[in-house]
CSV table of C-alpha atoms in Angstrom, one decimal:
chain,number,residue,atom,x,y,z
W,1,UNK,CA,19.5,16.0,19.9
W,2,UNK,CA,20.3,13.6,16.7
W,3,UNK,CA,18.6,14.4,13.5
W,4,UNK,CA,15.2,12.8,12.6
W,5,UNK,CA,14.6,11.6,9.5
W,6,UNK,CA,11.1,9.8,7.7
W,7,UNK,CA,11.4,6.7,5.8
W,8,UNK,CA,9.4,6.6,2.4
W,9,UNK,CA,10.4,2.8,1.9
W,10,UNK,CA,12.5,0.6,0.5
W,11,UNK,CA,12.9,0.7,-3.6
W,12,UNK,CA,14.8,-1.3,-5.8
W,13,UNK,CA,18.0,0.1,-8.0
W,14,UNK,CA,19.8,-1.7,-11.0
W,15,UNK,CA,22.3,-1.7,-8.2
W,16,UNK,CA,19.8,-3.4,-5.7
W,17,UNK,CA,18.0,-2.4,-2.2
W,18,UNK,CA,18.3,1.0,-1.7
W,19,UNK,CA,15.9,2.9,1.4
W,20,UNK,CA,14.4,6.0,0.7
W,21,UNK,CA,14.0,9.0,2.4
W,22,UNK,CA,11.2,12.4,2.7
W,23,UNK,CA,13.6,14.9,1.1
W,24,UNK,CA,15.2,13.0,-1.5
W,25,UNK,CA,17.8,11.5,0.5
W,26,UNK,CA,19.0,7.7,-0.2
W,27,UNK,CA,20.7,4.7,1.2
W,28,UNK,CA,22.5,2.1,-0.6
W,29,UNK,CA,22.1,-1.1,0.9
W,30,UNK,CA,24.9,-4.0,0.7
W,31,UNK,CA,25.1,-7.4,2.2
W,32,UNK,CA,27.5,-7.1,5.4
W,33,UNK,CA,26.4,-3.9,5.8
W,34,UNK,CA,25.0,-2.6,9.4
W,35,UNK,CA,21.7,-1.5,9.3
W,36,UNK,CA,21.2,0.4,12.5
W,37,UNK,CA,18.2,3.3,13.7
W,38,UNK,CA,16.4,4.2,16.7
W,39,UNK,CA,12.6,5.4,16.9
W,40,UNK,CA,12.0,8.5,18.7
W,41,UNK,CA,11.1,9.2,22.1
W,42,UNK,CA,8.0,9.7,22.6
W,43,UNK,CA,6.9,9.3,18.9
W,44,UNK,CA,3.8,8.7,17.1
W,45,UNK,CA,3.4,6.9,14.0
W,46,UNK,CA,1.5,8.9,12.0
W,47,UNK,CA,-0.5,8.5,8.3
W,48,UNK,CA,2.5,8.8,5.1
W,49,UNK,CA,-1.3,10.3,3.1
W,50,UNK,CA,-2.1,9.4,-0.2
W,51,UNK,CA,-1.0,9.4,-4.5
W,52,UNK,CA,2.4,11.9,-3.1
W,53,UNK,CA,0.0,14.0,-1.0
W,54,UNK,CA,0.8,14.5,3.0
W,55,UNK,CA,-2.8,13.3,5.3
W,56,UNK,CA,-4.2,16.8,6.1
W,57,UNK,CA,-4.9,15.8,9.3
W,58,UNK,CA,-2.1,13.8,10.3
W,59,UNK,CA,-3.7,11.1,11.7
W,60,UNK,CA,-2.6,8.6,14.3
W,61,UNK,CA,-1.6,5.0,12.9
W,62,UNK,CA,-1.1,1.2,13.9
W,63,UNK,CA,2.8,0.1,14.3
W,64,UNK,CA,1.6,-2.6,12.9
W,65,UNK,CA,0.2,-2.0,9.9
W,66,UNK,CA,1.9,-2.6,6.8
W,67,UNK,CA,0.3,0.3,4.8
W,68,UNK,CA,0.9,3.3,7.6
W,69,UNK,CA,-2.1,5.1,6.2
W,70,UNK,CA,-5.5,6.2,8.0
W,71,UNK,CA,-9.1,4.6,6.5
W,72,UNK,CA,-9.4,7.5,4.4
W,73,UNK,CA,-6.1,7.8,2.9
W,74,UNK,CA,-5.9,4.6,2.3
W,75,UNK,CA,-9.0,4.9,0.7
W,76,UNK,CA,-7.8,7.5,-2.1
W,77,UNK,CA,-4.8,5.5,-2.5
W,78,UNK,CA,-6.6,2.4,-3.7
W,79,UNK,CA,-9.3,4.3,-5.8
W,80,UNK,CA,-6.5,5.1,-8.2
W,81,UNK,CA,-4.9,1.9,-8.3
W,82,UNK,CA,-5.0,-0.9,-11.2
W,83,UNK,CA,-6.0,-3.3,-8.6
W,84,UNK,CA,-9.4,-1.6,-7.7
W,85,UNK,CA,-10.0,-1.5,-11.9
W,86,UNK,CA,-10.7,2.0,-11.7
W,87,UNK,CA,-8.6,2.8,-14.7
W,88,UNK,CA,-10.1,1.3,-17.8
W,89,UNK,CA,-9.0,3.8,-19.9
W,90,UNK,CA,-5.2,4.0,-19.4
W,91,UNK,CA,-3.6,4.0,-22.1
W,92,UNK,CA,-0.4,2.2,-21.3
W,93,UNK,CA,0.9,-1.6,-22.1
W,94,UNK,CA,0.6,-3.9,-19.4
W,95,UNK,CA,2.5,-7.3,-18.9
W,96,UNK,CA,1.3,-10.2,-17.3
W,97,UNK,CA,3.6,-12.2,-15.3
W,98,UNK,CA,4.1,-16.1,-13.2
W,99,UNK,CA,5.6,-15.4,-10.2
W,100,UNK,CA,7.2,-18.1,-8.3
W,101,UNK,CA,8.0,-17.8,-4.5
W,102,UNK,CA,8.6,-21.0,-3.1
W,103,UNK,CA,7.6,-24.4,-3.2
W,104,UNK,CA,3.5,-24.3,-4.4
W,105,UNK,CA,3.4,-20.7,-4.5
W,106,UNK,CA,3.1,-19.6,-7.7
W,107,UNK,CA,0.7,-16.3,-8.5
W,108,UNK,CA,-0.5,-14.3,-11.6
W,109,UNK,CA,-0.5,-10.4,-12.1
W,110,UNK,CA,0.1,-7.7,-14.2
W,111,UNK,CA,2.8,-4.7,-14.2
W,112,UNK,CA,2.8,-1.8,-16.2
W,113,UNK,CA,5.0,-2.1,-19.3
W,114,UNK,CA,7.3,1.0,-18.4
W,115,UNK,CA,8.1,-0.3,-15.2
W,116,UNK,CA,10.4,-3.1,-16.5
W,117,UNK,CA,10.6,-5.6,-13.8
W,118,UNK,CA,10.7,-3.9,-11.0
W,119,UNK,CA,7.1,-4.6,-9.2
W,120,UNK,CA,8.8,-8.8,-9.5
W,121,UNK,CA,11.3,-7.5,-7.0
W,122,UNK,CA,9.0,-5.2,-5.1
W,123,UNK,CA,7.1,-8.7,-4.3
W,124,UNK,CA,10.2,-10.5,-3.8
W,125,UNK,CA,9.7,-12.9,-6.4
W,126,UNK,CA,12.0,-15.5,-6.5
W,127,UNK,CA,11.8,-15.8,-10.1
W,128,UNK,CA,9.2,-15.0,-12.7
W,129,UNK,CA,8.6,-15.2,-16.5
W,130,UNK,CA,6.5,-12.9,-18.5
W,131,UNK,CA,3.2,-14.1,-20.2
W,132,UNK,CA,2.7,-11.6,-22.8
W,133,UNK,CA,1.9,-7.7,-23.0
W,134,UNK,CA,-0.8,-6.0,-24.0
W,135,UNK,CA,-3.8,-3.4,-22.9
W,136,UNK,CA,-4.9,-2.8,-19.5
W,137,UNK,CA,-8.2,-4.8,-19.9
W,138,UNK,CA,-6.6,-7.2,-22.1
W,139,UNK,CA,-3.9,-8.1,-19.2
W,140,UNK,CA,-6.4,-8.1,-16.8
W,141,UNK,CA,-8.6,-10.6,-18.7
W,142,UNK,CA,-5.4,-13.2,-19.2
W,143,UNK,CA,-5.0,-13.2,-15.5
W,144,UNK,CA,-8.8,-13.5,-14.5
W,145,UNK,CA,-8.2,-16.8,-16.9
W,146,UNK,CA,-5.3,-17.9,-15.2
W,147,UNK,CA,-6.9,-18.0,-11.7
W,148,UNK,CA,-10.3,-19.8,-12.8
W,149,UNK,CA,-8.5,-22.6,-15.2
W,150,UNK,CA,-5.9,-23.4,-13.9
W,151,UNK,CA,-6.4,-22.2,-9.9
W,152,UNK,CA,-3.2,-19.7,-10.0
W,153,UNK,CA,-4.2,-17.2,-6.8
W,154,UNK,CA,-2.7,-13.1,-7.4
W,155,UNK,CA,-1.8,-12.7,-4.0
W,156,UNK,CA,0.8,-14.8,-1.5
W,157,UNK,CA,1.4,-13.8,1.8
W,158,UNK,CA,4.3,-12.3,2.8
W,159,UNK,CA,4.6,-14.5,5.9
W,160,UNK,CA,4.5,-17.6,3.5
W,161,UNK,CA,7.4,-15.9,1.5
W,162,UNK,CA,9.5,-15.5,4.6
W,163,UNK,CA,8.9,-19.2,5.5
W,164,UNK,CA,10.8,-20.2,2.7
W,165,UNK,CA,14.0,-18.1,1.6
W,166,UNK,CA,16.3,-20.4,3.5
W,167,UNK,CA,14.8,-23.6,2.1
W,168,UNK,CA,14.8,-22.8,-1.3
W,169,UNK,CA,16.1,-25.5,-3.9
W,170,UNK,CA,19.6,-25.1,-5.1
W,171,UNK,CA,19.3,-24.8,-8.4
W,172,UNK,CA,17.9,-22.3,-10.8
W,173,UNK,CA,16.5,-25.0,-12.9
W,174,UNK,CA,14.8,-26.6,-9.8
W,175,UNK,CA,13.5,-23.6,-8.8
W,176,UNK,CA,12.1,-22.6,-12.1
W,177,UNK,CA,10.3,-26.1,-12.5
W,178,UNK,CA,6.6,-25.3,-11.3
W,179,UNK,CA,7.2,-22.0,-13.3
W,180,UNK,CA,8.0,-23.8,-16.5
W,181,UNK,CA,4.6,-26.2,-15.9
W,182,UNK,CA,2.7,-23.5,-15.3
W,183,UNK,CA,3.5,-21.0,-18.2
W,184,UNK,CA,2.9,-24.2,-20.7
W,185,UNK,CA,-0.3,-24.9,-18.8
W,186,UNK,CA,-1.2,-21.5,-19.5
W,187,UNK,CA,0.1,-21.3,-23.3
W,188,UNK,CA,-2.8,-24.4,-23.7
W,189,UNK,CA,-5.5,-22.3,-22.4
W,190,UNK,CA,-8.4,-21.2,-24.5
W,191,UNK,CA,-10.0,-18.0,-24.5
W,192,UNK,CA,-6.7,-15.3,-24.3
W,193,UNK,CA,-7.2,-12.3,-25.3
W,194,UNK,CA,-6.6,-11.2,-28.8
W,195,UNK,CA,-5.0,-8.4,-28.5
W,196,UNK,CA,-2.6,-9.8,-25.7
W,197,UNK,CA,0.9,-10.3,-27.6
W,198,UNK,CA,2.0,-13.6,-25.6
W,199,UNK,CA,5.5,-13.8,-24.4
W,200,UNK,CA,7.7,-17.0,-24.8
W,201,UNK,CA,8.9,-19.0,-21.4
W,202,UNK,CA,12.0,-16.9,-20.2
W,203,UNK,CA,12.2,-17.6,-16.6
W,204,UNK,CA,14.5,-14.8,-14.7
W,205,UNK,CA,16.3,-15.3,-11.1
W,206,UNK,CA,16.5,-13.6,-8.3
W,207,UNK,CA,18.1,-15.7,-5.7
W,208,UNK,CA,21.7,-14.0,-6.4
W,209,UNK,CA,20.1,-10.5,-6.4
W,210,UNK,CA,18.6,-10.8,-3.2
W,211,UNK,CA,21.5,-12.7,-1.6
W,212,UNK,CA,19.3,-15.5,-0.6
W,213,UNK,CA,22.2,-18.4,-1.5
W,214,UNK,CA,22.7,-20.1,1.8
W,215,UNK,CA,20.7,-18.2,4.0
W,216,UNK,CA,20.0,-18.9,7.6
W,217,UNK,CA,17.0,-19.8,9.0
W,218,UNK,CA,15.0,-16.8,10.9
W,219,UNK,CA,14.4,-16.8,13.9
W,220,UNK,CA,11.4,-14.2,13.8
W,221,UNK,CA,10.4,-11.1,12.5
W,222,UNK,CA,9.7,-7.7,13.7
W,223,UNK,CA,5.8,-6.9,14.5
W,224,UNK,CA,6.2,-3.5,14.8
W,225,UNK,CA,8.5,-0.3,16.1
W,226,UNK,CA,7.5,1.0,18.8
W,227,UNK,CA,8.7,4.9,20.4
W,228,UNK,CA,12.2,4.9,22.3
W,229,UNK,CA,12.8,1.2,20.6
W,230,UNK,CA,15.7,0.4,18.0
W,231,UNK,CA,16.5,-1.9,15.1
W,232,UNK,CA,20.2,-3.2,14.4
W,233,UNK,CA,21.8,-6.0,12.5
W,234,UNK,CA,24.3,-6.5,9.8
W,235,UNK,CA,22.3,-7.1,6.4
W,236,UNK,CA,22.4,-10.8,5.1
W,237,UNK,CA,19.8,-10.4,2.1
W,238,UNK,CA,17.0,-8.4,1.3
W,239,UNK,CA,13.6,-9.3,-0.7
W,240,UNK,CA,10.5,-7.7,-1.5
W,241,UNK,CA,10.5,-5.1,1.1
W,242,UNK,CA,11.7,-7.4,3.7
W,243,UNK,CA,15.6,-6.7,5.3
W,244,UNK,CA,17.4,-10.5,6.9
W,245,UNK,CA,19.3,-9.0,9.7
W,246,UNK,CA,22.2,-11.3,11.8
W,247,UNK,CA,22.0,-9.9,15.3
W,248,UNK,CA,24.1,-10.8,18.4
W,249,UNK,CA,21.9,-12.7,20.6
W,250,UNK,CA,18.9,-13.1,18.6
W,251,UNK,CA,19.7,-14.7,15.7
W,252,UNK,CA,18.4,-13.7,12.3
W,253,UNK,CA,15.3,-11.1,12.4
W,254,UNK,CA,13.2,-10.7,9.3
W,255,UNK,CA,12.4,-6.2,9.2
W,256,UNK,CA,9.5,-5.4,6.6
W,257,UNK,CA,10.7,-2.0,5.8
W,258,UNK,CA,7.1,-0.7,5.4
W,259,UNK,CA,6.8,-0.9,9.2
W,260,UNK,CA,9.3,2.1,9.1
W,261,UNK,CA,7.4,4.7,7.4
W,262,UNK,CA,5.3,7.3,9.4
W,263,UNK,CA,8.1,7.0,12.5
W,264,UNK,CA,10.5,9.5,13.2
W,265,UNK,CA,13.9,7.6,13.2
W,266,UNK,CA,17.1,8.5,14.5
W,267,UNK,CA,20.5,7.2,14.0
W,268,UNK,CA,21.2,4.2,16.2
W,269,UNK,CA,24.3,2.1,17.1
W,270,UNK,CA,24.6,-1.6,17.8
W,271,UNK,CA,23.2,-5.6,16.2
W,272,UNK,CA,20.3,-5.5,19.2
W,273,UNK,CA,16.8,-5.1,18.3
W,274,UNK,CA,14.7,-3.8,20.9
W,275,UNK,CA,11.3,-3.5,19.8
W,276,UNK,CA,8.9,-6.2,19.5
W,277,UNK,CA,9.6,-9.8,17.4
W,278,UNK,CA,7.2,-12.4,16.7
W,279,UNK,CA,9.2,-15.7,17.0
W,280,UNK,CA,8.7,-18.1,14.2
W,281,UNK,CA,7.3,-21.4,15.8
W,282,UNK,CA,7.5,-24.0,12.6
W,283,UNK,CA,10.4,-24.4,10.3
W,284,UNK,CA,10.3,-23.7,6.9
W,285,UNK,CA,8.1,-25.3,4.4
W,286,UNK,CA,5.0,-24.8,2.5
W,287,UNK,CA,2.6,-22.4,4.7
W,288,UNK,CA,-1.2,-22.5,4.4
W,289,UNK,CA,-1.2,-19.0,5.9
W,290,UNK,CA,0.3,-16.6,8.3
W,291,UNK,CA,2.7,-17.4,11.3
């Protein structure tokens, strides 16, 4: 019987996409390369717990939820998260950040300091340009300003972000233009916070890094694994925590890695993926929502 392993998700190196592994284990991800695994027979996805803690009781989860966590877990996880503003008092820096995926999606949010720029490629951000840097509060209050002046959302969906990567404009200047509007809109804002150290217009790319240059239109994307099922393709690009897989008969398939965790995978061979994928019905372009 092959060797099961769990997958804690996919992080970003210096050196790129790299998935992780329960144990400590890790996989180096290159474009060309085939990305191949199988679901066990007769497997349940179960809760990944909670803030590096296992869910006690091991509960049964959706395959297709994003999150792989039960109502409580998920619970804990959010109740010590910047987002819920739960952590006033933490004493680190925070940066604030435009974020530009596509063609009218631009958001706002905040990072901590430490973590460099590593939550922009988390998100798959196409590119981005820092705002400025300062407390918790302080960060929080720039982008609270940012989305009721000048209508800047923190939040695009992913399935808008998918729409796009093969459409994208060709240049890193063209790409970077709503970017450049917006962080000078923002500069001409009243009411920052004092104590928010602002950060000049530096826009950084991402196209190259996630391999997006002439990318092929999807075709679909996986809705979720499901036991006795398998994934396999050779890698085209990666973004955010989605994989663009070339298969034999089916085109290009879009895989969010996060529907991985909680399975029990085994190794796999072939470019066939035999679980379930939800067929994209319009062609790219600017998306007022989900497919």
């Amino acid at each position: 019987m092959a060797q099961g392993w769990k997958c804690s998700g996919l992080s970003w190196s210096a050196d790129g996409p790299v998935l992780r592994w329960e144990g400590g284990r890790r996989s180096a991800l290159t474009w060309g390369k085939r990305v191949a695994f199988g679901v066990a027979e007769g497997g349940v996805r179960t809760c990944v717990g909670a803030r590096g803690h296992a869910c006690p009781a091991r509960t049964a989860v959706s395959g297709r939820s994003t999150g792989a966590r039960c109502e409580e877990c998920a619970r804990l996880d959010r109740a010590h998260s910047v987002a819920a503003d739960t952590l006033a008092d933490d004493p680190r820096p925070y940066r604030v950040y435009l974020a530009w995926f596509g063609p009218g999606m631009v958001k706002v949010g905040i990072t901590a300091h430490e973590r460099g720029s590593a939550r922009l490629l988390e998100q798959g951000a196409v590119c981005f340009s820092w705002l400025g840097t300062g407390p918790l509060m302080a960060a929080r209050r720039t982008e609270e300003l940012l989305r009721a002046a000048l209508s800047v959302p923190d939040r695009i969906p992913y399935g808008a972000k998918r729409a796009v990567r093969s459409a994208l404009p060709v240049s890193a200047g063209e790409r970077a233009a709503e970017l450049a509007e917006l962080h000078a809109r923002a500069g001409g804002l009243g009411g920052w916070p004092d104590s928010l150290e602002r950060a000049p217009y530096e826009p950084v790319d991402h196209v190259e890094v996630f391999g997006l240059a002439g990318l092929p239109t999807a075709a679909g994307e996986v809705s979720e694994l499901v036991a006795g099922g398998s994934v396999g393709g050779r890698l085209l690009a990666a973004a955010g925590p989605d994989l663009h897989l070339e298969t034999e008969s089916g085109g290009v398939v879009v895989l969010d890695t996060r529907l991985m965790t909680g399975w029990e995978l085994v190794p796999a061979d072939g470019t066939e993926i035999t679980v379930p994928v939800r067929e994209f019905k319009e062609a790219p372009g600017i998306q007022d929502g989900l497919f």
